[in-house]
Short mmCIF file of C-alpha atoms in Angstrom, two decimals:
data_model
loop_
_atom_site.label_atom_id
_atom_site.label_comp_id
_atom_site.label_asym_id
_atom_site.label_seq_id
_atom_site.Cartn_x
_atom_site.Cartn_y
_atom_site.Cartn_z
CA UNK A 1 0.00 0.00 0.00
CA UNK A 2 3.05 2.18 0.79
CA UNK A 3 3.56 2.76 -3.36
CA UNK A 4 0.33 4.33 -3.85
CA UNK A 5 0.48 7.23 -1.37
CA UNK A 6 2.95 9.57 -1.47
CA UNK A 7 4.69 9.72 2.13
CA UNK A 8 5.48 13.42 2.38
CA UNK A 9 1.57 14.07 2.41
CA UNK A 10 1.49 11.92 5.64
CA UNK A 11 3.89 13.59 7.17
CA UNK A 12 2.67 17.09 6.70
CA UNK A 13 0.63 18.64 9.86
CA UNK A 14 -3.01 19.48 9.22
CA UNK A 15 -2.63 22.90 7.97
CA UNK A 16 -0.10 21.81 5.35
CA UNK A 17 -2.01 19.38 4.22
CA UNK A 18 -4.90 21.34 3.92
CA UNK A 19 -3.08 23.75 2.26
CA UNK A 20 -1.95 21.04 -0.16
CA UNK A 21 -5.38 20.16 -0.92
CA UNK A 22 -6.68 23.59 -1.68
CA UNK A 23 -3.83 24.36 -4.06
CA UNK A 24 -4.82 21.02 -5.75
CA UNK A 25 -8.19 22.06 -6.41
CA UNK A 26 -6.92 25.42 -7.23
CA UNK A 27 -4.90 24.71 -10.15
CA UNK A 28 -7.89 22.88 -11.45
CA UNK A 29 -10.52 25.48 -10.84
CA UNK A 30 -8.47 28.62 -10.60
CA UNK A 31 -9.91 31.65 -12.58
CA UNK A 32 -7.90 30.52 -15.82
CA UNK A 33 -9.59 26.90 -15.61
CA UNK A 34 -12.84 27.17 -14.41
CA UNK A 35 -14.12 28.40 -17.71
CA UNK A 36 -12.43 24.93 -18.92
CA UNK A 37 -14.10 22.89 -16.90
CA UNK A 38 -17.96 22.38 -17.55
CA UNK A 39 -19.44 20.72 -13.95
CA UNK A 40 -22.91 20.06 -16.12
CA UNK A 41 -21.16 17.64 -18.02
CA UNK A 42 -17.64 15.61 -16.10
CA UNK A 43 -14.76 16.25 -14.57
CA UNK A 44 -11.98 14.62 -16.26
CA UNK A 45 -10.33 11.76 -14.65
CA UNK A 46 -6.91 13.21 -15.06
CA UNK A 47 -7.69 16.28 -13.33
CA UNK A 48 -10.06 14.11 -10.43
CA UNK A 49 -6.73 11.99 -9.98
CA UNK A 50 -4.54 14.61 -10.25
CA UNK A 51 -6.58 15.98 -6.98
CA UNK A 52 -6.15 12.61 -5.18
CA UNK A 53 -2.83 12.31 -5.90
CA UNK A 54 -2.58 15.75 -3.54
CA UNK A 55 -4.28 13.53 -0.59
CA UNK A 56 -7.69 14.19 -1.00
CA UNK A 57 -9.15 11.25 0.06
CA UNK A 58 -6.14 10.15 2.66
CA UNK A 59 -8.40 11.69 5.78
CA UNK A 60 -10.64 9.06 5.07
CA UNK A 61 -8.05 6.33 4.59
CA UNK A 62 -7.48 5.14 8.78
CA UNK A 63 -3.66 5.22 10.36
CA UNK A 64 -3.46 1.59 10.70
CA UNK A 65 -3.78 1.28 7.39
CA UNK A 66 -1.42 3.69 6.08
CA UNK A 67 -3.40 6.69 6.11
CA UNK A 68 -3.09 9.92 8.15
CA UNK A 69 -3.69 10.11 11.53
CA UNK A 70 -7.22 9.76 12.64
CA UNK A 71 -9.06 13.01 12.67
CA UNK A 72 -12.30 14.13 12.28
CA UNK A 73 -11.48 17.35 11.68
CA UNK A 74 -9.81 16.45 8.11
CA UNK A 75 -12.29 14.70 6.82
CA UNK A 76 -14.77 17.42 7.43
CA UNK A 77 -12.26 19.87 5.97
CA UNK A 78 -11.59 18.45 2.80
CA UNK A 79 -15.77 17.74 2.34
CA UNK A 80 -15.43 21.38 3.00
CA UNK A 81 -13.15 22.58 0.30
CA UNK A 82 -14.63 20.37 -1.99
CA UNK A 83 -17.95 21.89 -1.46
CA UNK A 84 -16.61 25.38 -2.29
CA UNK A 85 -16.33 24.35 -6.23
CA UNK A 86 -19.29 22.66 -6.71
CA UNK A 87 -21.97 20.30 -5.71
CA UNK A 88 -20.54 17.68 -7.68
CA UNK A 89 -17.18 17.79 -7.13
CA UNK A 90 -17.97 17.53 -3.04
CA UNK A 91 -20.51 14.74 -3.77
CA UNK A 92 -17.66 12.07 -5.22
CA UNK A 93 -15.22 13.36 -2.71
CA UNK A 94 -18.04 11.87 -0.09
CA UNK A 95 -18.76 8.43 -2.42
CA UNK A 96 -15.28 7.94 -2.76
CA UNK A 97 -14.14 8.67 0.82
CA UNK A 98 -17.13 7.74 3.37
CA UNK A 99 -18.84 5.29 1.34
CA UNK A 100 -16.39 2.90 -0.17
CA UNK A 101 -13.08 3.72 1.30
CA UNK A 102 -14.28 3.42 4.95
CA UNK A 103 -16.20 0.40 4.60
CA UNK A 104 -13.67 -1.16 2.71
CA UNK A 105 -11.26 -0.12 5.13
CA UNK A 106 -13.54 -1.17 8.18
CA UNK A 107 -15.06 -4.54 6.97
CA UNK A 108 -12.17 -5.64 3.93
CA UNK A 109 -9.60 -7.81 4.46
CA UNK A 110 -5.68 -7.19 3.83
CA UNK A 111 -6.28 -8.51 -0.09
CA UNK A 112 -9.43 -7.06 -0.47
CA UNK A 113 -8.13 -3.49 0.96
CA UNK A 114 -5.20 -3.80 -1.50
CA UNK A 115 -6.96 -4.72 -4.29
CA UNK A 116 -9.79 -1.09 -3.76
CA UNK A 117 -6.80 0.88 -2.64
CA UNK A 118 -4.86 0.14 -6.02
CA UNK A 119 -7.85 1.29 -7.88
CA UNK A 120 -8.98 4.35 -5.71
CA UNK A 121 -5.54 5.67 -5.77
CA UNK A 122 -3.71 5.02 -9.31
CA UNK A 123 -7.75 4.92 -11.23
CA UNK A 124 -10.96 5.97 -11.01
CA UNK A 125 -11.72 4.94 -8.22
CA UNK A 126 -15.64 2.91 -6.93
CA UNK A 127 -19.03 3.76 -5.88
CA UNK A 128 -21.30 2.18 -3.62
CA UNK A 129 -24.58 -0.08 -5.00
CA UNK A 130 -27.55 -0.44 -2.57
CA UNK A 131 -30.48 0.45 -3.80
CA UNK A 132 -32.17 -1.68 -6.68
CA UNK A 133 -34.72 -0.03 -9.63
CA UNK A 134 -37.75 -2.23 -8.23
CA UNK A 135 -37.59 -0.91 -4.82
CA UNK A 136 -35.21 2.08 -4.96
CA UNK A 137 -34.56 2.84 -1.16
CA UNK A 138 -37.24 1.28 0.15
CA UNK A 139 -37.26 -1.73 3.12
CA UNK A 140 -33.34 -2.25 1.87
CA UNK A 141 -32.59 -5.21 4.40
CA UNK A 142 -35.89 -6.70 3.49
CA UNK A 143 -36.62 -6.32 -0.02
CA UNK A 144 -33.15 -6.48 -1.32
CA UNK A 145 -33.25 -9.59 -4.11
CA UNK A 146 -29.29 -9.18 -5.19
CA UNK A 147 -27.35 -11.94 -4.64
CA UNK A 148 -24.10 -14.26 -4.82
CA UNK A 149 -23.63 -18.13 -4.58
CA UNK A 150 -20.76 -19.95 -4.08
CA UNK A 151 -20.35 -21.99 -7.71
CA UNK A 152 -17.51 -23.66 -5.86
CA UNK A 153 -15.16 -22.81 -2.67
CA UNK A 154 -13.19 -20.06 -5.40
CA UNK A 155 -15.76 -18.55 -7.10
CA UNK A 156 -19.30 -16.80 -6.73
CA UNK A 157 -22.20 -16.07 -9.27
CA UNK A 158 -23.43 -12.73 -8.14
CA UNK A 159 -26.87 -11.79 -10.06
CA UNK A 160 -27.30 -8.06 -9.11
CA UNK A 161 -29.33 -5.26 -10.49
CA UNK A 162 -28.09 -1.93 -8.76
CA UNK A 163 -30.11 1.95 -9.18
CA UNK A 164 -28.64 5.49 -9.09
CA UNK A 165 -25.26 4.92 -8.17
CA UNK A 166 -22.70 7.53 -7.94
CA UNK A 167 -19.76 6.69 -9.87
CA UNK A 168 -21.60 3.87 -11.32
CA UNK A 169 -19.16 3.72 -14.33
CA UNK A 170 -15.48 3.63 -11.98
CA UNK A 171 -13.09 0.99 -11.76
CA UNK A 172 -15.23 -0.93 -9.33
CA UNK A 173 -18.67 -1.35 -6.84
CA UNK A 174 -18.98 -2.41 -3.53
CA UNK A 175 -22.17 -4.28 -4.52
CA UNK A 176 -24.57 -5.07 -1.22
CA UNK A 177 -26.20 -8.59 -1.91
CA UNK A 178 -27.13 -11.24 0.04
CA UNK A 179 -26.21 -14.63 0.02
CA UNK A 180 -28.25 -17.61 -1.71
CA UNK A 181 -28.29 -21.47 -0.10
CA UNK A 182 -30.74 -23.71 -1.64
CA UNK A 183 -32.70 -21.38 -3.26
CA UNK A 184 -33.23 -19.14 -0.31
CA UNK A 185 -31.69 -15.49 0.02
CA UNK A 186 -30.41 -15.41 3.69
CA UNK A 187 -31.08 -12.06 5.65
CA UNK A 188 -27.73 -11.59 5.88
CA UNK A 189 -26.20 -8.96 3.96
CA UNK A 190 -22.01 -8.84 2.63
CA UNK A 191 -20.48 -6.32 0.34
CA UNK A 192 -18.78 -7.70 -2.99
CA UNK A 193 -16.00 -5.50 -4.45
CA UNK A 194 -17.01 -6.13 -8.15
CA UNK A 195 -14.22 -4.92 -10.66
CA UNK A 196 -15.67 -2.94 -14.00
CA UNK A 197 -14.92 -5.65 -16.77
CA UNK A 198 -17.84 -7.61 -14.45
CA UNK A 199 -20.52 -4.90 -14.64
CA UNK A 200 -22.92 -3.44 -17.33
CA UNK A 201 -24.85 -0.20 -17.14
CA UNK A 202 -27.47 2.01 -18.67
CA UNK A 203 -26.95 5.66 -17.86
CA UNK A 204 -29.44 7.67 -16.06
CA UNK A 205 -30.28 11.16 -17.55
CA UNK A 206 -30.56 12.54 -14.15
CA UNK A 207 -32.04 16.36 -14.00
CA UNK A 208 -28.94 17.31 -12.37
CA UNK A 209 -25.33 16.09 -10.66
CA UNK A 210 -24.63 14.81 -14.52
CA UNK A 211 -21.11 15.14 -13.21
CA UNK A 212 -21.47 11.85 -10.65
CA UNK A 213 -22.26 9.89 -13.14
CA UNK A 214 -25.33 7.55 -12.42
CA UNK A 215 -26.70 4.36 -14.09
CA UNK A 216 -28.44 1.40 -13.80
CA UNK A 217 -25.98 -1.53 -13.21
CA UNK A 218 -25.95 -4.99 -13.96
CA UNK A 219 -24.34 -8.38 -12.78
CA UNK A 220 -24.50 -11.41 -14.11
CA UNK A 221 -21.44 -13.29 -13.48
CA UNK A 222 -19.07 -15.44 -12.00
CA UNK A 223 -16.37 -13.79 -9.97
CA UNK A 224 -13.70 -14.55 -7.74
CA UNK A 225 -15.25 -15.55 -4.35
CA UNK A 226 -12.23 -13.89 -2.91
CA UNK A 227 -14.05 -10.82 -3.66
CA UNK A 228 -17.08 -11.12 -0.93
CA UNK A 229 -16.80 -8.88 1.92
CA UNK A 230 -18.53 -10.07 5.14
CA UNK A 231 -19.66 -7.37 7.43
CA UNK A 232 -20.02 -9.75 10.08
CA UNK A 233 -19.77 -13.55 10.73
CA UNK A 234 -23.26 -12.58 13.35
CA UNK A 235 -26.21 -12.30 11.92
CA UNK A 236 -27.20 -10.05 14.08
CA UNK A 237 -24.22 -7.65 14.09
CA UNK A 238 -24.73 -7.82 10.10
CA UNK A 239 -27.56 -5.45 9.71
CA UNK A 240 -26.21 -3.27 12.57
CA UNK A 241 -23.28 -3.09 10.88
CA UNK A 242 -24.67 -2.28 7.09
CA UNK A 243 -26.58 0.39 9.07
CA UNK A 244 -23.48 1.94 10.92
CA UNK A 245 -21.82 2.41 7.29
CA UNK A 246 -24.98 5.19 6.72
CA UNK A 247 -24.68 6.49 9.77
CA UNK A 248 -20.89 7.33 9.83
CA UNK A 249 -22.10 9.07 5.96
CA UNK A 250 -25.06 11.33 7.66
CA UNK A 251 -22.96 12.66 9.49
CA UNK A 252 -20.43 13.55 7.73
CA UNK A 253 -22.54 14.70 5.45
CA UNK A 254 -22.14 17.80 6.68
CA UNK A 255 -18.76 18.68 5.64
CA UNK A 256 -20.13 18.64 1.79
CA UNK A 257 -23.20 20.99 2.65
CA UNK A 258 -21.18 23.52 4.68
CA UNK A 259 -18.53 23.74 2.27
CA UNK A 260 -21.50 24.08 -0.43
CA UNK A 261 -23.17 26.73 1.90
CA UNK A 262 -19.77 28.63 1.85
CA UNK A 263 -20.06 28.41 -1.78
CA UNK A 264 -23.66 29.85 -1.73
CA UNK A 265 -22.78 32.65 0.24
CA UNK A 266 -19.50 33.70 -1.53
CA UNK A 267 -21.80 33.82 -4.86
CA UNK A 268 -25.07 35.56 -3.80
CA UNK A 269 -22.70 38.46 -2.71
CA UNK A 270 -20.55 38.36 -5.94
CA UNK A 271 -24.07 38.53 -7.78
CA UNK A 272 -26.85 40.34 -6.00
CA UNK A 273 -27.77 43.58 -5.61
CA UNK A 274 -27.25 43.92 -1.88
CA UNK A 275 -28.69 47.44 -1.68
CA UNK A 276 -32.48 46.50 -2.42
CA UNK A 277 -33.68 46.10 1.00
CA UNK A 278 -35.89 42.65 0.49
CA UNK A 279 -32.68 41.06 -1.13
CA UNK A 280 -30.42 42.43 1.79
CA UNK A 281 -32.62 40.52 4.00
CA UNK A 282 -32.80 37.34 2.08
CA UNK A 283 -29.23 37.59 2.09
CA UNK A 284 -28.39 38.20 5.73
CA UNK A 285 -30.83 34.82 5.75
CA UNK A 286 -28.79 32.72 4.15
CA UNK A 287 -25.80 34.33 6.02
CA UNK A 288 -28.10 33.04 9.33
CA UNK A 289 -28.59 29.71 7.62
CA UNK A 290 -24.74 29.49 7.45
CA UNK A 291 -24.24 29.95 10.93
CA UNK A 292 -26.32 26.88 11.79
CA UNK A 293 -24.60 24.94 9.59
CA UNK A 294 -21.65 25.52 11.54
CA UNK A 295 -23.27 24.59 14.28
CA UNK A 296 -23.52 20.90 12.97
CA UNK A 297 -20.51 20.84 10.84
CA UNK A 298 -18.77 21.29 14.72
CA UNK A 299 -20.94 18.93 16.01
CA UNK A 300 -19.33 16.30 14.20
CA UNK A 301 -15.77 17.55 14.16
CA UNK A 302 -15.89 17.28 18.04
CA UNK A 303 -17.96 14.09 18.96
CA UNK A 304 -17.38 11.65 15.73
CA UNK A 305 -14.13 9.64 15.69
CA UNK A 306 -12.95 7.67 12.37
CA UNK A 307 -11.66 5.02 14.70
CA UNK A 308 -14.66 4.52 16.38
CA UNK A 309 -18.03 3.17 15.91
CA UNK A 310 -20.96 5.65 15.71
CA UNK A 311 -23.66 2.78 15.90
CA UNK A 312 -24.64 4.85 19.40
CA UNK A 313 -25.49 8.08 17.09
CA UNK A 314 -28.36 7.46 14.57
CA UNK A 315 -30.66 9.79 15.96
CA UNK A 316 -27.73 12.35 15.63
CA UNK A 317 -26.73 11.62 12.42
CA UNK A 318 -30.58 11.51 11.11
CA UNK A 319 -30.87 15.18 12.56
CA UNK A 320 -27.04 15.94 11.00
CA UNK A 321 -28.27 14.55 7.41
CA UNK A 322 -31.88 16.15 7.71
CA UNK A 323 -31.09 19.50 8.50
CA UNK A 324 -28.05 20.42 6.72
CA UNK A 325 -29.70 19.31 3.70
CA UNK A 326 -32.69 20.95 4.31
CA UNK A 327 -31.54 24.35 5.00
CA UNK A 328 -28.68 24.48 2.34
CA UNK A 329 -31.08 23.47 -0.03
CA UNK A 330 -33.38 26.38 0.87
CA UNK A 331 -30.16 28.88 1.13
CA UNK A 332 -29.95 27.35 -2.63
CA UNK A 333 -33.09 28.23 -3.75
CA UNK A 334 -32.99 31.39 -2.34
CA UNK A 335 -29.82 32.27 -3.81
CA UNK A 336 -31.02 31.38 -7.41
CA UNK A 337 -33.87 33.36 -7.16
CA UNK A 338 -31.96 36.90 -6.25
CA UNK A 339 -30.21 36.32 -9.21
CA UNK A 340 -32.97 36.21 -11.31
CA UNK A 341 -32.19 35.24 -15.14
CA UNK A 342 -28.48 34.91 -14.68
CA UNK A 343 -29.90 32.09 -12.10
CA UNK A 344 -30.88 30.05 -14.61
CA UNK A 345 -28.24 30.78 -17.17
CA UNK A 346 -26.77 27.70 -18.27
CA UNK A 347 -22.54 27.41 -17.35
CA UNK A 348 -23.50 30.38 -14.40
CA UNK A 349 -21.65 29.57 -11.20
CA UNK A 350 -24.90 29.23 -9.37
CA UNK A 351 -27.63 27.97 -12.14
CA UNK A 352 -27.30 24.61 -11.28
CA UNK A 353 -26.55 24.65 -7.53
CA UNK A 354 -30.22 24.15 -6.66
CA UNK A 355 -31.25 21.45 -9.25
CA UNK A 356 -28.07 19.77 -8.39
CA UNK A 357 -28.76 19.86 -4.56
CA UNK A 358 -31.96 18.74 -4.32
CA UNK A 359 -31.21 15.32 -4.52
CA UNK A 360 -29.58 15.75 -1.01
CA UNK A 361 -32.49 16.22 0.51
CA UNK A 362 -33.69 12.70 -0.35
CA UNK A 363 -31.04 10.23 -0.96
CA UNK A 364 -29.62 8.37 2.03
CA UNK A 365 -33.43 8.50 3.63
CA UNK A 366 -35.98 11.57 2.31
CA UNK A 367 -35.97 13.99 5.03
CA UNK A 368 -39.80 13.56 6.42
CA UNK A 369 -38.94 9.99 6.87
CA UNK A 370 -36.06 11.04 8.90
CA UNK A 371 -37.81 13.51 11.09
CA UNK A 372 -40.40 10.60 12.00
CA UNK A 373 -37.17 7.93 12.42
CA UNK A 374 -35.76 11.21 14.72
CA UNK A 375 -39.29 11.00 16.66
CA UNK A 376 -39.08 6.95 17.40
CA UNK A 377 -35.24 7.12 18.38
CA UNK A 378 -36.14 9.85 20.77
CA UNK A 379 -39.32 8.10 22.22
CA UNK A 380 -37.80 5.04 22.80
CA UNK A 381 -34.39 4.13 25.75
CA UNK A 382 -31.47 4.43 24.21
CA UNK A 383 -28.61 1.64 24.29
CA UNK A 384 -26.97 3.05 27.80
CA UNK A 385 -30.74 3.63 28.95
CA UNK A 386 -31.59 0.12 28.54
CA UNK A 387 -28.11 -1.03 30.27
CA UNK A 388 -29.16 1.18 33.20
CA UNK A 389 -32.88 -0.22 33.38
CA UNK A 390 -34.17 2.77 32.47
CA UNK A 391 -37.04 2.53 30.95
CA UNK A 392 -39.39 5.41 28.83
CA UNK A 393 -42.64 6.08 29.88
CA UNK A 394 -44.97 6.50 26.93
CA UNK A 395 -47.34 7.51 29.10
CA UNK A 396 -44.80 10.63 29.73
CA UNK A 397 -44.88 14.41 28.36
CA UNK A 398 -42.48 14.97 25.25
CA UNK A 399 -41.14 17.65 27.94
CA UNK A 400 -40.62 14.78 30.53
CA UNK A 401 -38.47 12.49 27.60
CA UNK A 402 -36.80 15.97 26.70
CA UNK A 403 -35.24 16.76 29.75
CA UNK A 404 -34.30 13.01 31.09
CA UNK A 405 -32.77 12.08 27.40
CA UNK A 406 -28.53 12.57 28.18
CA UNK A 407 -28.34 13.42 24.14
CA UNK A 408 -30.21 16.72 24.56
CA UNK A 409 -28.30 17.51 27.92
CA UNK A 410 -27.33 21.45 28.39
CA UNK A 411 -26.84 24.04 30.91
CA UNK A 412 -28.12 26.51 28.73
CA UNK A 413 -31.69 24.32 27.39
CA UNK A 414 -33.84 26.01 31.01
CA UNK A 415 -32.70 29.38 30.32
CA UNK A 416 -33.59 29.18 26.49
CA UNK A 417 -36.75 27.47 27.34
CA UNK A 418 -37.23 30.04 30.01
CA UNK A 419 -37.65 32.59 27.32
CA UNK A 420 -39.64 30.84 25.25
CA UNK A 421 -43.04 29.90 27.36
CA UNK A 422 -44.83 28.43 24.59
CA UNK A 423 -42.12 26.01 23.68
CA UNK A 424 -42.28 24.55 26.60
CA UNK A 425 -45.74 24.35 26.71
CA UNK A 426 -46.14 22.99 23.87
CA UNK A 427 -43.90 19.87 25.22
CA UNK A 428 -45.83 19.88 28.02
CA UNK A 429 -48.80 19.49 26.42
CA UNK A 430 -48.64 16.49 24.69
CA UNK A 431 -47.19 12.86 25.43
CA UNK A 432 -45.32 10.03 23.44
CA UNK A 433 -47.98 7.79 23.18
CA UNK A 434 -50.33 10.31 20.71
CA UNK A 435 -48.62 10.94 18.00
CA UNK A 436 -49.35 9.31 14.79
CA UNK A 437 -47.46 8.49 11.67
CA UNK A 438 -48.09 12.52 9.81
CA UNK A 439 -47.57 14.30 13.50
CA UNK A 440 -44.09 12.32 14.01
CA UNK A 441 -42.71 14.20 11.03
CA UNK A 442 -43.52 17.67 12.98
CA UNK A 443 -42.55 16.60 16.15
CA UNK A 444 -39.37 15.10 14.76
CA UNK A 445 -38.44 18.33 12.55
CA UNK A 446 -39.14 20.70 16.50
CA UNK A 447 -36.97 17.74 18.20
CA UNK A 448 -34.04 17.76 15.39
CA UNK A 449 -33.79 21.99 15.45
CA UNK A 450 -34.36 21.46 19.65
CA UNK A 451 -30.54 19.90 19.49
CA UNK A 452 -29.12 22.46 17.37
CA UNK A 453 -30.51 25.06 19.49
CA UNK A 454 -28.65 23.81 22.86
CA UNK A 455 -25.26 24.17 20.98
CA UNK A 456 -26.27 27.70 20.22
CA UNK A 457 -24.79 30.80 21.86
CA UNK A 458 -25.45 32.92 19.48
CA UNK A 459 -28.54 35.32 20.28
CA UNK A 460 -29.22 35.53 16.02
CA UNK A 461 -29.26 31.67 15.77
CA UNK A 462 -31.43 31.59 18.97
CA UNK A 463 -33.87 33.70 17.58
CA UNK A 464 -33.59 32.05 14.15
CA UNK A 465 -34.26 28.33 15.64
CA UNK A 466 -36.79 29.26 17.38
CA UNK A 467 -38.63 31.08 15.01
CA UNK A 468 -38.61 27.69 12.55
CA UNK A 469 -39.77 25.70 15.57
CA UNK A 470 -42.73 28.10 15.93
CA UNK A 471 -43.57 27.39 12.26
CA UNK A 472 -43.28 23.39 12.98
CA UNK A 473 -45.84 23.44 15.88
CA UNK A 474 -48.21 25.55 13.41
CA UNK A 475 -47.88 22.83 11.20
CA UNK A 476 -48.24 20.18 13.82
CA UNK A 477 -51.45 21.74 15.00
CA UNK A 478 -52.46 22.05 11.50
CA UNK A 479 -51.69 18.37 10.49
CA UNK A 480 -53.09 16.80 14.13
#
């Protein structure tokens, strides 16, 4: 592995590396590129490896391994600076870092590691295949039908169909299938690095993100058996483990949306007219919108660790995923429309932010399913709850969960609660056991702004937060 990464990058401290990587990306987008490079249509490989050659992706790649050393901190950085040149260009940063080199990393073994290394680092790299054109996201664990067989002790058939993958047409996919004995698909789910030369594909004319290149693959063959990744020899640590993969991605997910909200911001000045007072305040919106993002993009730098497992944080990482998507895609929107016609001029830096964003806000879990997944995490005991013999009360106000639940825990929750009375009333007022399957949504989308609102200090972000969680309850009461 040691002649595929370049060993001055490893030893450089964070801010030279960093500094590396920007310069990377720089020379490829720099003011005498960019009008060279069209984002609407595909970055060309050269260039992409030219930028991992710099170490883009080496944050993601864990010490033991021969990466960097473990931190956070870098992998949210370099989501970051990707995210200030593009949608795109973010997005496979993310595909290729949290969502085939970390589960390779995490669940590969030493050939298998070797083998996606070689082509992530000298190629074009892989994408990850989940979801399947006859069920899309839906149920994955359960309605899955991919599969492998062992032909003999060496070799596999794998008969997969695979929908909207990024990088669907790289040097490889880590292909989730189950396994088939007798005729029967177990529920047990494994990851099969699948090289190209095994893999067929019809590509997607997607609306937007052309530059991620998505299709609709096929497998249909025998492969090395070598190639079959287990997850876990448990059954039941399998799913938990398949899970953890999408958790560790939610929330990190926020690296690519802050780094895309910086990218917002830095063009709605450069383009609107700031001295019209109803643009001025959209603006200084978005400018608001920017400082929750930070809120979450610190979140994660300070409580997720590469080395460890974040099978403890799905709640979090639902609320991470939900709400950075959800308000950069509004600050998108918003954007595009104070630029009127240049908004929607084609090769403009911000015409295609929106279209291309939107996507965010479904894939990985549509948002209003994770607001009501946010409301069933939070009403039932968590893992450390249960070890304690605690025990949640449905019977019990939302206000009575609130306060006892150790992942909403802050000094400063009473005193913002203090001076908002109808908040808390509002939690008072109804318990666990009433809601129904259209009210969790609401409740979900008051609880998921509730924990960005402890971490806040700011007064304007305060007042902001609260403000949208006045506008959920309306809709709750609406919807109830």
């Amino acid at each position: 592995m040691r002649n595929l990464i370049n060993g001055n990058l490893l030893k450089m401290n964070t801010e030279e590396f960093l500094d590396n990587i920007k310069k990377a990306f720089n020379d490829v987008f720099s003011d005498g590129n960019i009008e060279k490079t069209d984002l609407m249509g595909y970055l060309s490989e050269n260039k992409w490896l030219n930028i991992k050659k710099h170490g883009l992706l080496l944050p993601f790649l864990l010490e033991k391994v021969g990466g960097r050393k473990d931190s956070q901190f870098e992998i949210q950085e370099v989501l970051r600076i990707a995210g200030g040149y593009g949608v795109p260009v973010t997005l496979r940063t993310g595909i290729e870092g949290a969502l085939v080199l970390q589960p390779l990393v995490e669940y590969g073994n030493k050939e298998q590691i070797e083998k996606g290394l070689e082509m992530i680092f000298n190629g074009e790299g892989g994408g990850l295949a989940i979801t399947e054109p006859k069920t899309s996201g839906s149920a994955i664990a359960k309605e899955m039908q991919s599969y492998y067989e062992y032909v003999d002790e060496n070799t596999i058939h794998v008969k997969a169909d695979k929908y909207w993958q990024g990088n669907s047409q790289s040097d490889f996919l880590l292909i989730a299938a189950k396994e088939k004995k007798e005729g029967k698909l177990s529920k047990v789910i494994s990851l099969i690095l699948v090289p190209r030369k095994y893999i067929t594909y019809d590509v997607l004319n997607s609306e937007g993100l052309k530059a991620v290149r998505y299709a609709v693959n096929h497998v249909d063959a025998h492969i090395p058996a070598k190639y079959v990744i287990k997850l876990s020899e448990s059954k039941a640590n399998c799913l938990r483990e398949f899970q953890n993969i999408f958790i560790r991605s939610r929330l990190q997910l926020v690296g690519m949306t802050h780094g895309i909200m910086e990218y917002i911001v830095k063009n709605v000045k450069k383009y609107a007219k700031a001295d019209i007072p109803f643009v001025k305040r959209e603006m200084e919106e978005i400018e608001t919108t920017y400082g929750v993002s930070k809120i979450m993009y610190d979140y994660t730098c300070n409580n997720v660790y590469p080395e460890k497992s974040v099978s403890d944080k799905l709640m979090e990482a639902n609320i991470i995923k939900s709400l950075a998507t959800e308000y950069t895609y509004n600050a998108a929107k918003t954007a595009q429309k104070l630029l009127g016609a240049k908004g929607f001029e084609a090769g403009h830096p911000m015409s295609n932010v929106a279209i291309d964003f939107r996507p965010f806000t479904i894939f990985e879990g549509p948002n209003d399913m994770l607001y009501a997944e946010i409301y069933d995490q939070f009403s039932k005991a968590t893992a450390v709850e249960k070890k304690e013999g605690i025990r949640v009360d449905k019977n019990s106000t939302i206000y009575e969960r609130f306060i006892s639940d150790r992942r909403f825990s802050s000094t400063s929750i009473s005193d913002i609660l203090n001076k908002a009375d109808d908040l808390t009333n509002f939690l008072k007022k109804h318990a666990l056991n009433e809601m129904n399957q259209i009210t969790k949504v609401f409740i979900g989308k008051i609880l998921a702004r509730l924990f960005l609102l402890i971490q806040t200090e700011s007064d304007n972000l305060v007042k902001f937060l609260i403000r949208d969680i006045r506008k959920d309850i309306l809709d709750f009461e609406y919807n109830s």
